[in-house]
Amino acid sequence: MHNLNQSVIQCCQRLLPPKGRRGVVQVVILAAMLSACSDKQVLTVAGNEVIQTTVGEMTGVQEQGIMVYKGIPYAAPPIEALRWKPPQAAQKWSGTRNMNSYGAPCMQTKAPWHKEHQFTDMSEDCLYMNVYTPIEAGDEPLPVMVWIHGGGFSWESASMPRYHGAGLVPQGVILVTFNYRLGPMGSFDYPGLNDGDEFRGNYVTMDQLAALHWVNDNIGAFGGDRNNITLFGESAGGWSVMTLLSAPLAKGLFHKAIVQSGTFNTMPSRDLTISKPDNPSLQAQGLYIAEQLGLKGEDIAEQLRNLPAEELLKIQLSPFGKMSYGPIADGKILPADPLKIWPEKIENPVPMIMGLTSLEGIMLSIMPQEIKDEFVNAYDPADLTELYGDLSPDELARHIWEDSLVYEPTRRYLRAAARQSPAVYNYHFDYVATLLSLFLDGAPHASELGYVFRTLPSEAENMPIPFFFFTDRDKKYSDMVSAYWVAFAKTGNPNGDGRPHWPRFTNDTEMTLELAKSPHLVQDLLKRRLDFYAGAFESKTIMSE
């Protein structure tokens, strides 16, 4: 399916003068290329390449010092008869399109915590990606970083300013971001809805697989190296990376992985049809949604497919509840919950970075009090006092939530990866921006994003604090963090250029790079507390068998 043959690219590159590979190419050189190469080569018009892809020819726009190709359809619009169907091939076009506007965000409700999430142009027609490249390319294809956004599988978009490529691309990579179906559009099934489909329910992951296939088939045309693709994501995006690391159908589609705050045990991969205690099946969830919508009759499946998307969103489920959205263990795309299968086999054991922030539990603040109380009441008060000392109930609940459902599962994933992956690196992000340190004693969930992408100004614009700004120290820290990510994407090793040394995580040393104000190494991070919850997890597992 790789339409732009690599030998053709190399042939054309040899014919172009070094400074002309991204500049204006003279007609005489174009004629020579046309006669010497196949008809699939990349042409340039007025300093802007015409990129030949599997969907058609396109040009991009110059923006913030880089080239951007916005709103590229990687699959057909999943609307009408294609709602709750596997992604289909995008329709090809004739002529040349200028890709100068982002595709619509996928349908979603308003997120409660971040004004950047408040979209007004949402649509079910949302399967679009964006490609960010240098204006001037070198002789060699560039490493590719493919980003999967977070948002609890319910919110966000690939085109949010915090994910712009202007901070990563100048470091010598190509960035790809893409939308995928969210909420009930991305994770849904109902008896009789798609009985004849081989793949069903897991539309989130199907979209992500389709995007990766498109990148593999086309990224060479943009100057990218299809043999050096790093998949990275945060929160739900990080969990998506974990899913794709565990998916047989993703084999060979990427070569390195970065999982940012995506190793929680709060989103267990539910089954398609079999419900378990505290984890209803996807079909059970579909039955609940249909009931809440008041649908009746023998054709409920068809009613659901024809229902306006806005109606379906009225039953938006909490990402923290017993019913939620996200990948499902369907036995085909995802064989089982990664937490269960990783100790025995990681399907795609590529080099990895995994890590968390130091204040992941800040998300607990938006949960009902009864959920917080459940965490505290689940353990012996004497054990909790020994582990944490004297804390307020809310602080105690936060630490229990973090340690039992975030840090301890992450350590299990790291240990499994250290046995099977060529290289694993672990970080703990604890850097707090200069002004935020007046209010926070740790780095909240997702706070590393502006540092990774080097998009701190866009983060400042969305802070609830008026006139907030990041200092030069914060920006320099962002340069360092981003350089770690880019170096890993290039070589599989995050080290270099005088940055503090980041050793591999092994089961002998269990070293973590603490990305604090002064980066340093920590061995056996939170060992005593995590050992306690590991023992509780093993006891619970044995009792349930």
PDB file of N, CA and C in Angstrom, residues 220-312:
ATOM      1  N   GLY A 220       6.624   9.333   3.677  1.00  0.00           N
ATOM      2  CA  GLY A 220       7.809   9.525   2.842  1.00  0.00           C
ATOM      3  C   GLY A 220       7.667  10.704   1.903  1.00  0.00           C
ATOM      4  N   ALA A 221       6.450  10.995   1.452  1.00  0.00           N
ATOM      5  CA  ALA A 221       6.225  12.111   0.549  1.00  0.00           C
ATOM      6  C   ALA A 221       6.471  13.454   1.232  1.00  0.00           C
ATOM      7  N   PHE A 222       6.377  13.477   2.565  1.00  0.00           N
ATOM      8  CA  PHE A 222       6.602  14.706   3.325  1.00  0.00           C
ATOM      9  C   PHE A 222       8.048  14.816   3.817  1.00  0.00           C
ATOM     10  N   GLY A 223       8.873  13.855   3.450  1.00  0.00           N
ATOM     11  CA  GLY A 223      10.261  13.860   3.902  1.00  0.00           C
ATOM     12  C   GLY A 223      10.497  13.058   5.159  1.00  0.00           C
ATOM     13  N   GLY A 224       9.504  12.249   5.578  1.00  0.00           N
ATOM     14  CA  GLY A 224       9.645  11.466   6.794  1.00  0.00           C
ATOM     15  C   GLY A 224      10.147  10.064   6.541  1.00  0.00           C
ATOM     16  N   ASP A 225      10.706   9.467   7.560  1.00  0.00           N
ATOM     17  CA  ASP A 225      11.248   8.107   7.500  1.00  0.00           C
ATOM     18  C   ASP A 225      10.208   7.138   8.054  1.00  0.00           C
ATOM     19  N   ARG A 226       9.579   6.376   7.187  1.00  0.00           N
ATOM     20  CA  ARG A 226       8.546   5.428   7.629  1.00  0.00           C
ATOM     21  C   ARG A 226       9.136   4.293   8.458  1.00  0.00           C
ATOM     22  N   ASN A 227      10.449   4.176   8.484  1.00  0.00           N
ATOM     23  CA  ASN A 227      11.112   3.154   9.292  1.00  0.00           C
ATOM     24  C   ASN A 227      11.592   3.693  10.632  1.00  0.00           C
ATOM     25  N   ASN A 228      11.215   4.927  10.949  1.00  0.00           N
ATOM     26  CA  ASN A 228      11.598   5.518  12.239  1.00  0.00           C
ATOM     27  C   ASN A 228      10.435   6.363  12.753  1.00  0.00           C
ATOM     28  N   ILE A 229       9.396   5.690  13.219  1.00  0.00           N
ATOM     29  CA  ILE A 229       8.180   6.345  13.699  1.00  0.00           C
ATOM     30  C   ILE A 229       8.063   6.125  15.200  1.00  0.00           C
ATOM     31  N   THR A 230       7.937   7.225  15.930  1.00  0.00           N
ATOM     32  CA  THR A 230       7.714   7.168  17.380  1.00  0.00           C
ATOM     33  C   THR A 230       6.276   7.548  17.674  1.00  0.00           C
ATOM     34  N   LEU A 231       5.591   6.682  18.372  1.00  0.00           N
ATOM     35  CA  LEU A 231       4.209   6.916  18.777  1.00  0.00           C
ATOM     36  C   LEU A 231       4.228   7.463  20.194  1.00  0.00           C
ATOM     37  N   PHE A 232       3.579   8.610  20.431  1.00  0.00           N
ATOM     38  CA  PHE A 232       3.541   9.137  21.787  1.00  0.00           C
ATOM     39  C   PHE A 232       2.181   9.755  22.080  1.00  0.00           C
ATOM     40  N   GLY A 233       1.814   9.728  23.370  1.00  0.00           N
ATOM     41  CA  GLY A 233       0.517  10.233  23.767  1.00  0.00           C
ATOM     42  C   GLY A 233       0.459  10.410  25.261  1.00  0.00           C
ATOM     43  N   GLU A 234      -0.543  11.186  25.720  1.00  0.00           N
ATOM     44  CA  GLU A 234      -0.668  11.506  27.142  1.00  0.00           C
ATOM     45  C   GLU A 234      -2.079  11.211  27.615  1.00  0.00           C
ATOM     46  N   SER A 235      -2.193  10.709  28.847  1.00  0.00           N
ATOM     47  CA  SER A 235      -3.476  10.378  29.460  1.00  0.00           C
ATOM     48  C   SER A 235      -4.209   9.355  28.591  1.00  0.00           C
ATOM     49  N   ALA A 236      -5.404   9.672  28.068  1.00  0.00           N
ATOM     50  CA  ALA A 236      -6.077   8.729  27.175  1.00  0.00           C
ATOM     51  C   ALA A 236      -5.220   8.437  25.952  1.00  0.00           C
ATOM     52  N   GLY A 237      -4.431   9.422  25.515  1.00  0.00           N
ATOM     53  CA  GLY A 237      -3.493   9.180  24.416  1.00  0.00           C
ATOM     54  C   GLY A 237      -2.397   8.214  24.822  1.00  0.00           C
ATOM     55  N   GLY A 238      -1.925   8.329  26.080  1.00  0.00           N
ATOM     56  CA  GLY A 238      -0.932   7.373  26.585  1.00  0.00           C
ATOM     57  C   GLY A 238      -1.514   5.980  26.707  1.00  0.00           C
ATOM     58  N   TRP A 239      -2.785   5.907  27.180  1.00  0.00           N
ATOM     59  CA  TRP A 239      -3.448   4.598  27.250  1.00  0.00           C
ATOM     60  C   TRP A 239      -3.625   4.024  25.846  1.00  0.00           C
ATOM     61  N   SER A 240      -3.860   4.894  24.872  1.00  0.00           N
ATOM     62  CA  SER A 240      -3.963   4.433  23.485  1.00  0.00           C
ATOM     63  C   SER A 240      -2.629   3.849  23.018  1.00  0.00           C
ATOM     64  N   VAL A 241      -1.523   4.479  23.394  1.00  0.00           N
ATOM     65  CA  VAL A 241      -0.212   3.928  23.047  1.00  0.00           C
ATOM     66  C   VAL A 241      -0.043   2.559  23.693  1.00  0.00           C
ATOM     67  N   MET A 242      -0.453   2.425  24.961  1.00  0.00           N
ATOM     68  CA  MET A 242      -0.377   1.122  25.631  1.00  0.00           C
ATOM     69  C   MET A 242      -1.213   0.085  24.878  1.00  0.00           C
ATOM     70  N   THR A 243      -2.387   0.491  24.411  1.00  0.00           N
ATOM     71  CA  THR A 243      -3.246  -0.426  23.660  1.00  0.00           C
ATOM     72  C   THR A 243      -2.564  -0.868  22.374  1.00  0.00           C
ATOM     73  N   LEU A 244      -1.960   0.070  21.662  1.00  0.00           N
ATOM     74  CA  LEU A 244      -1.314  -0.268  20.392  1.00  0.00           C
ATOM     75  C   LEU A 244      -0.037  -1.075  20.607  1.00  0.00           C
ATOM     76  N   LEU A 245       0.630  -0.869  21.727  1.00  0.00           N
ATOM     77  CA  LEU A 245       1.763  -1.730  22.067  1.00  0.00           C
ATOM     78  C   LEU A 245       1.299  -3.169  22.292  1.00  0.00           C
ATOM     79  N   SER A 246       0.026  -3.331  22.659  1.00  0.00           N
ATOM     80  CA  SER A 246      -0.542  -4.643  22.970  1.00  0.00           C
ATOM     81  C   SER A 246      -1.339  -5.239  21.827  1.00  0.00           C
ATOM     82  N   ALA A 247      -1.429  -4.536  20.692  1.00  0.00           N
ATOM     83  CA  ALA A 247      -2.312  -4.943  19.594  1.00  0.00           C
ATOM     84  C   ALA A 247      -1.528  -5.637  18.475  1.00  0.00           C
ATOM     85  N   PRO A 248      -1.854  -6.879  18.164  1.00  0.00           N
ATOM     86  CA  PRO A 248      -1.170  -7.572  17.061  1.00  0.00           C
ATOM     87  C   PRO A 248      -1.282  -6.825  15.729  1.00  0.00           C
ATOM     88  N   LEU A 249      -2.397  -6.152  15.478  1.00  0.00           N
ATOM     89  CA  LEU A 249      -2.594  -5.462  14.203  1.00  0.00           C
ATOM     90  C   LEU A 249      -1.736  -4.212  14.071  1.00  0.00           C
ATOM     91  N   ALA A 250      -1.093  -3.786  15.158  1.00  0.00           N
ATOM     92  CA  ALA A 250      -0.222  -2.609  15.098  1.00  0.00           C
ATOM     93  C   ALA A 250       1.232  -2.971  14.848  1.00  0.00           C
ATOM     94  N   LYS A 251       1.518  -4.246  14.727  1.00  0.00           N
ATOM     95  CA  LYS A 251       2.909  -4.687  14.561  1.00  0.00           C
ATOM     96  C   LYS A 251       3.530  -4.049  13.323  1.00  0.00           C
ATOM     97  N   GLY A 252       4.704  -3.449  13.520  1.00  0.00           N
ATOM     98  CA  GLY A 252       5.456  -2.849  12.430  1.00  0.00           C
ATOM     99  C   GLY A 252       5.037  -1.446  12.047  1.00  0.00           C
ATOM    100  N   LEU A 253       3.966  -0.924  12.657  1.00  0.00           N
ATOM    101  CA  LEU A 253       3.484   0.406  12.281  1.00  0.00           C
ATOM    102  C   LEU A 253       4.223   1.527  13.003  1.00  0.00           C
ATOM    103  N   PHE A 254       4.948   1.209  14.075  1.00  0.00           N
ATOM    104  CA  PHE A 254       5.769   2.199  14.778  1.00  0.00           C
ATOM    105  C   PHE A 254       6.948   1.477  15.399  1.00  0.00           C
ATOM    106  N   HIS A 255       7.959   2.261  15.782  1.00  0.00           N
ATOM    107  CA  HIS A 255       9.234   1.660  16.153  1.00  0.00           C
ATOM    108  C   HIS A 255       9.722   2.056  17.543  1.00  0.00           C
ATOM    109  N   LYS A 256       9.106   3.068  18.128  1.00  0.00           N
ATOM    110  CA  LYS A 256       9.385   3.494  19.498  1.00  0.00           C
ATOM    111  C   LYS A 256       8.089   4.037  20.079  1.00  0.00           C
ATOM    112  N   ALA A 257       8.025   4.112  21.417  1.00  0.00           N
ATOM    113  CA  ALA A 257       6.788   4.563  22.053  1.00  0.00           C
ATOM    114  C   ALA A 257       7.094   5.375  23.296  1.00  0.00           C
ATOM    115  N   ILE A 258       6.305   6.436  23.499  1.00  0.00           N
ATOM    116  CA  ILE A 258       6.396   7.252  24.714  1.00  0.00           C
ATOM    117  C   ILE A 258       5.005   7.308  25.332  1.00  0.00           C
ATOM    118  N   VAL A 259       4.911   6.850  26.575  1.00  0.00           N
ATOM    119  CA  VAL A 259       3.633   6.787  27.283  1.00  0.00           C
ATOM    120  C   VAL A 259       3.669   7.800  28.413  1.00  0.00           C
ATOM    121  N   GLN A 260       2.894   8.868  28.297  1.00  0.00           N
ATOM    122  CA  GLN A 260       2.841   9.926  29.293  1.00  0.00           C
ATOM    123  C   GLN A 260       1.534   9.819  30.079  1.00  0.00           C
ATOM    124  N   SER A 261       1.650   9.474  31.344  1.00  0.00           N
ATOM    125  CA  SER A 261       0.476   9.373  32.228  1.00  0.00           C
ATOM    126  C   SER A 261      -0.616   8.509  31.601  1.00  0.00           C
ATOM    127  N   GLY A 262      -0.219   7.391  31.022  1.00  0.00           N
ATOM    128  CA  GLY A 262      -1.170   6.519  30.356  1.00  0.00           C
ATOM    129  C   GLY A 262      -1.194   5.114  30.906  1.00  0.00           C
ATOM    130  N   THR A 263      -0.600   4.912  32.081  1.00  0.00           N
ATOM    131  CA  THR A 263      -0.496   3.568  32.645  1.00  0.00           C
ATOM    132  C   THR A 263      -1.341   3.437  33.905  1.00  0.00           C
ATOM    133  N   PHE A 264      -2.468   4.127  33.917  1.00  0.00           N
ATOM    134  CA  PHE A 264      -3.393   4.052  35.051  1.00  0.00           C
ATOM    135  C   PHE A 264      -4.101   2.687  35.057  1.00  0.00           C
ATOM    136  N   ASN A 265      -4.590   2.317  36.227  1.00  0.00           N
ATOM    137  CA  ASN A 265      -5.472   1.158  36.327  1.00  0.00           C
ATOM    138  C   ASN A 265      -6.903   1.623  36.597  1.00  0.00           C
ATOM    139  N   THR A 266      -7.219   2.843  36.117  1.00  0.00           N
ATOM    140  CA  THR A 266      -8.562   3.388  36.317  1.00  0.00           C
ATOM    141  C   THR A 266      -9.447   3.175  35.099  1.00  0.00           C
ATOM    142  N   MET A 267      -8.855   2.746  33.989  1.00  0.00           N
ATOM    143  CA  MET A 267      -9.633   2.518  32.776  1.00  0.00           C
ATOM    144  C   MET A 267      -9.410   1.089  32.294  1.00  0.00           C
ATOM    145  N   PRO A 268      -9.870   0.071  33.053  1.00  0.00           N
ATOM    146  CA  PRO A 268      -9.664  -1.308  32.607  1.00  0.00           C
ATOM    147  C   PRO A 268     -10.344  -1.547  31.270  1.00  0.00           C
ATOM    148  N   SER A 269      -9.694  -2.319  30.435  1.00  0.00           N
ATOM    149  CA  SER A 269     -10.240  -2.594  29.107  1.00  0.00           C
ATOM    150  C   SER A 269     -11.439  -3.526  29.231  1.00  0.00           C
ATOM    151  N   ARG A 270     -12.615  -2.973  28.987  1.00  0.00           N
ATOM    152  CA  ARG A 270     -13.831  -3.771  29.148  1.00  0.00           C
ATOM    153  C   ARG A 270     -13.985  -4.763  28.001  1.00  0.00           C
ATOM    154  N   ASP A 271     -14.812  -5.760  28.213  1.00  0.00           N
ATOM    155  CA  ASP A 271     -15.086  -6.775  27.204  1.00  0.00           C
ATOM    156  C   ASP A 271     -16.240  -6.300  26.320  1.00  0.00           C
ATOM    157  N   LEU A 272     -16.341  -6.867  25.131  1.00  0.00           N
ATOM    158  CA  LEU A 272     -17.405  -6.487  24.211  1.00  0.00           C
ATOM    159  C   LEU A 272     -18.773  -6.934  24.708  1.00  0.00           C
ATOM    160  N   THR A 273     -18.873  -8.177  25.163  1.00  0.00           N
ATOM    161  CA  THR A 273     -20.194  -8.729  25.517  1.00  0.00           C
ATOM    162  C   THR A 273     -20.278  -9.271  26.935  1.00  0.00           C
ATOM    163  N   ILE A 274     -19.166  -9.532  27.590  1.00  0.00           N
ATOM    164  CA  ILE A 274     -19.173 -10.177  28.908  1.00  0.00           C
ATOM    165  C   ILE A 274     -18.949  -9.132  29.998  1.00  0.00           C
ATOM    166  N   SER A 275     -19.922  -8.962  30.864  1.00  0.00           N
ATOM    167  CA  SER A 275     -19.801  -8.026  31.976  1.00  0.00           C
ATOM    168  C   SER A 275     -19.134  -8.701  33.167  1.00  0.00           C
ATOM    169  N   LYS A 276     -18.376  -7.895  33.921  1.00  0.00           N
ATOM    170  CA  LYS A 276     -17.724  -8.362  35.136  1.00  0.00           C
ATOM    171  C   LYS A 276     -18.062  -7.389  36.256  1.00  0.00           C
ATOM    172  N   PRO A 277     -17.867  -7.795  37.516  1.00  0.00           N
ATOM    173  CA  PRO A 277     -18.154  -6.869  38.621  1.00  0.00           C
ATOM    174  C   PRO A 277     -17.407  -5.541  38.432  1.00  0.00           C
ATOM    175  N   ASP A 278     -18.117  -4.453  38.531  1.00  0.00           N
ATOM    176  CA  ASP A 278     -17.571  -3.098  38.399  1.00  0.00           C
ATOM    177  C   ASP A 278     -16.994  -2.815  37.014  1.00  0.00           C
ATOM    178  N   ASN A 279     -17.289  -3.669  36.035  1.00  0.00           N
ATOM    179  CA  ASN A 279     -16.767  -3.437  34.688  1.00  0.00           C
ATOM    180  C   ASN A 279     -17.756  -3.995  33.667  1.00  0.00           C
ATOM    181  N   PRO A 280     -18.853  -3.283  33.430  1.00  0.00           N
ATOM    182  CA  PRO A 280     -19.858  -3.781  32.488  1.00  0.00           C
ATOM    183  C   PRO A 280     -19.318  -3.861  31.078  1.00  0.00           C
ATOM    184  N   SER A 281     -19.857  -4.785  30.304  1.00  0.00           N
ATOM    185  CA  SER A 281     -19.423  -4.931  28.917  1.00  0.00           C
ATOM    186  C   SER A 281     -19.838  -3.713  28.100  1.00  0.00           C
ATOM    187  N   LEU A 282     -19.254  -3.589  26.911  1.00  0.00           N
ATOM    188  CA  LEU A 282     -19.608  -2.471  26.046  1.00  0.00           C
ATOM    189  C   LEU A 282     -21.062  -2.576  25.599  1.00  0.00           C
ATOM    190  N   GLN A 283     -21.535  -3.787  25.356  1.00  0.00           N
ATOM    191  CA  GLN A 283     -22.947  -3.949  24.992  1.00  0.00           C
ATOM    192  C   GLN A 283     -23.865  -3.582  26.159  1.00  0.00           C
ATOM    193  N   ALA A 284     -23.483  -3.924  27.383  1.00  0.00           N
ATOM    194  CA  ALA A 284     -24.278  -3.535  28.552  1.00  0.00           C
ATOM    195  C   ALA A 284     -24.325  -2.015  28.661  1.00  0.00           C
ATOM    196  N   GLN A 285     -23.218  -1.380  28.365  1.00  0.00           N
ATOM    197  CA  GLN A 285     -23.184   0.084  28.378  1.00  0.00           C
ATOM    198  C   GLN A 285     -24.093   0.644  27.284  1.00  0.00           C
ATOM    199  N   GLY A 286     -24.091  -0.001  26.096  1.00  0.00           N
ATOM    200  CA  GLY A 286     -24.978   0.429  25.020  1.00  0.00           C
ATOM    201  C   GLY A 286     -26.446   0.288  25.399  1.00  0.00           C
ATOM    202  N   LEU A 287     -26.785  -0.796  26.079  1.00  0.00           N
ATOM    203  CA  LEU A 287     -28.168  -0.996  26.538  1.00  0.00           C
ATOM    204  C   LEU A 287     -28.564   0.097  27.526  1.00  0.00           C
ATOM    205  N   TYR A 288     -27.638   0.460  28.404  1.00  0.00           N
ATOM    206  CA  TYR A 288     -27.896   1.520  29.379  1.00  0.00           C
ATOM    207  C   TYR A 288     -28.134   2.853  28.674  1.00  0.00           C
ATOM    208  N   ILE A 289     -27.296   3.174  27.679  1.00  0.00           N
ATOM    209  CA  ILE A 289     -27.445   4.441  26.958  1.00  0.00           C
ATOM    210  C   ILE A 289     -28.790   4.491  26.230  1.00  0.00           C
ATOM    211  N   ALA A 290     -29.160   3.393  25.560  1.00  0.00           N
ATOM    212  CA  ALA A 290     -30.443   3.346  24.854  1.00  0.00           C
ATOM    213  C   ALA A 290     -31.603   3.532  25.827  1.00  0.00           C
ATOM    214  N   GLU A 291     -31.498   2.924  27.004  1.00  0.00           N
ATOM    215  CA  GLU A 291     -32.547   3.066  28.017  1.00  0.00           C
ATOM    216  C   GLU A 291     -32.645   4.509  28.496  1.00  0.00           C
ATOM    217  N   GLN A 292     -31.493   5.129  28.743  1.00  0.00           N
ATOM    218  CA  GLN A 292     -31.491   6.510  29.217  1.00  0.00           C
ATOM    219  C   GLN A 292     -32.048   7.463  28.162  1.00  0.00           C
ATOM    220  N   LEU A 293     -31.887   7.105  26.890  1.00  0.00           N
ATOM    221  CA  LEU A 293     -32.417   7.932  25.804  1.00  0.00           C
ATOM    222  C   LEU A 293     -33.909   7.693  25.571  1.00  0.00           C
ATOM    223  N   GLY A 294     -34.444   6.681  26.236  1.00  0.00           N
ATOM    224  CA  GLY A 294     -35.870   6.400  26.110  1.00  0.00           C
ATOM    225  C   GLY A 294     -36.249   5.716  24.815  1.00  0.00           C
ATOM    226  N   LEU A 295     -35.302   5.023  24.181  1.00  0.00           N
ATOM    227  CA  LEU A 295     -35.593   4.357  22.910  1.00  0.00           C
ATOM    228  C   LEU A 295     -36.356   3.059  23.168  1.00  0.00           C
ATOM    229  N   LYS A 296     -37.375   2.806  22.342  1.00  0.00           N
ATOM    230  CA  LYS A 296     -38.196   1.602  22.500  1.00  0.00           C
ATOM    231  C   LYS A 296     -38.519   1.023  21.125  1.00  0.00           C
ATOM    232  N   GLY A 297     -38.915  -0.249  21.112  1.00  0.00           N
ATOM    233  CA  GLY A 297     -39.284  -0.904  19.866  1.00  0.00           C
ATOM    234  C   GLY A 297     -38.299  -1.979  19.487  1.00  0.00           C
ATOM    235  N   GLU A 298     -38.529  -2.583  18.325  1.00  0.00           N
ATOM    236  CA  GLU A 298     -37.663  -3.674  17.870  1.00  0.00           C
ATOM    237  C   GLU A 298     -36.504  -3.193  17.008  1.00  0.00           C
ATOM    238  N   ASP A 299     -36.493  -1.914  16.642  1.00  0.00           N
ATOM    239  CA  ASP A 299     -35.459  -1.399  15.763  1.00  0.00           C
ATOM    240  C   ASP A 299     -34.565  -0.386  16.481  1.00  0.00           C
ATOM    241  N   ILE A 300     -34.270  -0.663  17.763  1.00  0.00           N
ATOM    242  CA  ILE A 300     -33.479   0.290  18.551  1.00  0.00           C
ATOM    243  C   ILE A 300     -32.094   0.499  17.941  1.00  0.00           C
ATOM    244  N   ALA A 301     -31.503  -0.578  17.410  1.00  0.00           N
ATOM    245  CA  ALA A 301     -30.176  -0.447  16.803  1.00  0.00           C
ATOM    246  C   ALA A 301     -30.202   0.582  15.670  1.00  0.00           C
ATOM    247  N   GLU A 302     -31.243   0.528  14.853  1.00  0.00           N
ATOM    248  CA  GLU A 302     -31.340   1.476  13.745  1.00  0.00           C
ATOM    249  C   GLU A 302     -31.658   2.878  14.251  1.00  0.00           C
ATOM    250  N   GLN A 303     -32.478   2.956  15.300  1.00  0.00           N
ATOM    251  CA  GLN A 303     -32.766   4.259  15.891  1.00  0.00           C
ATOM    252  C   GLN A 303     -31.477   4.914  16.397  1.00  0.00           C
ATOM    253  N   LEU A 304     -30.631   4.117  17.003  1.00  0.00           N
ATOM    254  CA  LEU A 304     -29.364   4.642  17.518  1.00  0.00           C
ATOM    255  C   LEU A 304     -28.496   5.192  16.387  1.00  0.00           C
ATOM    256  N   ARG A 305     -28.455   4.464  15.281  1.00  0.00           N
ATOM    257  CA  ARG A 305     -27.607   4.905  14.169  1.00  0.00           C
ATOM    258  C   ARG A 305     -28.137   6.204  13.543  1.00  0.00           C
ATOM    259  N   ASN A 306     -29.415   6.414  13.602  1.00  0.00           N
ATOM    260  CA  ASN A 306     -30.009   7.601  12.986  1.00  0.00           C
ATOM    261  C   ASN A 306     -30.170   8.772  13.955  1.00  0.00           C
ATOM    262  N   LEU A 307     -29.881   8.549  15.214  1.00  0.00           N
ATOM    263  CA  LEU A 307     -30.077   9.586  16.220  1.00  0.00           C
ATOM    264  C   LEU A 307     -29.081  10.727  16.011  1.00  0.00           C
ATOM    265  N   PRO A 308     -29.501  11.983  16.130  1.00  0.00           N
ATOM    266  CA  PRO A 308     -28.536  13.092  16.046  1.00  0.00           C
ATOM    267  C   PRO A 308     -27.429  12.929  17.089  1.00  0.00           C
ATOM    268  N   ALA A 309     -26.224  13.259  16.690  1.00  0.00           N
ATOM    269  CA  ALA A 309     -25.084  13.094  17.596  1.00  0.00           C
ATOM    270  C   ALA A 309     -25.280  13.860  18.894  1.00  0.00           C
ATOM    271  N   GLU A 310     -25.910  15.015  18.812  1.00  0.00           N
ATOM    272  CA  GLU A 310     -26.131  15.825  20.009  1.00  0.00           C
ATOM    273  C   GLU A 310     -26.976  15.081  21.042  1.00  0.00           C
ATOM    274  N   GLU A 311     -27.894  14.243  20.570  1.00  0.00           N
ATOM    275  CA  GLU A 311     -28.708  13.460  21.494  1.00  0.00           C
ATOM    276  C   GLU A 311     -27.870  12.400  22.205  1.00  0.00           C
ATOM    277  N   LEU A 312     -27.002  11.750  21.458  1.00  0.00           N
ATOM    278  CA  LEU A 312     -26.140  10.744  22.068  1.00  0.00           C
ATOM    279  C   LEU A 312     -25.226  11.354  23.121  1.00  0.00           C
TER     280      LEU A 312
END
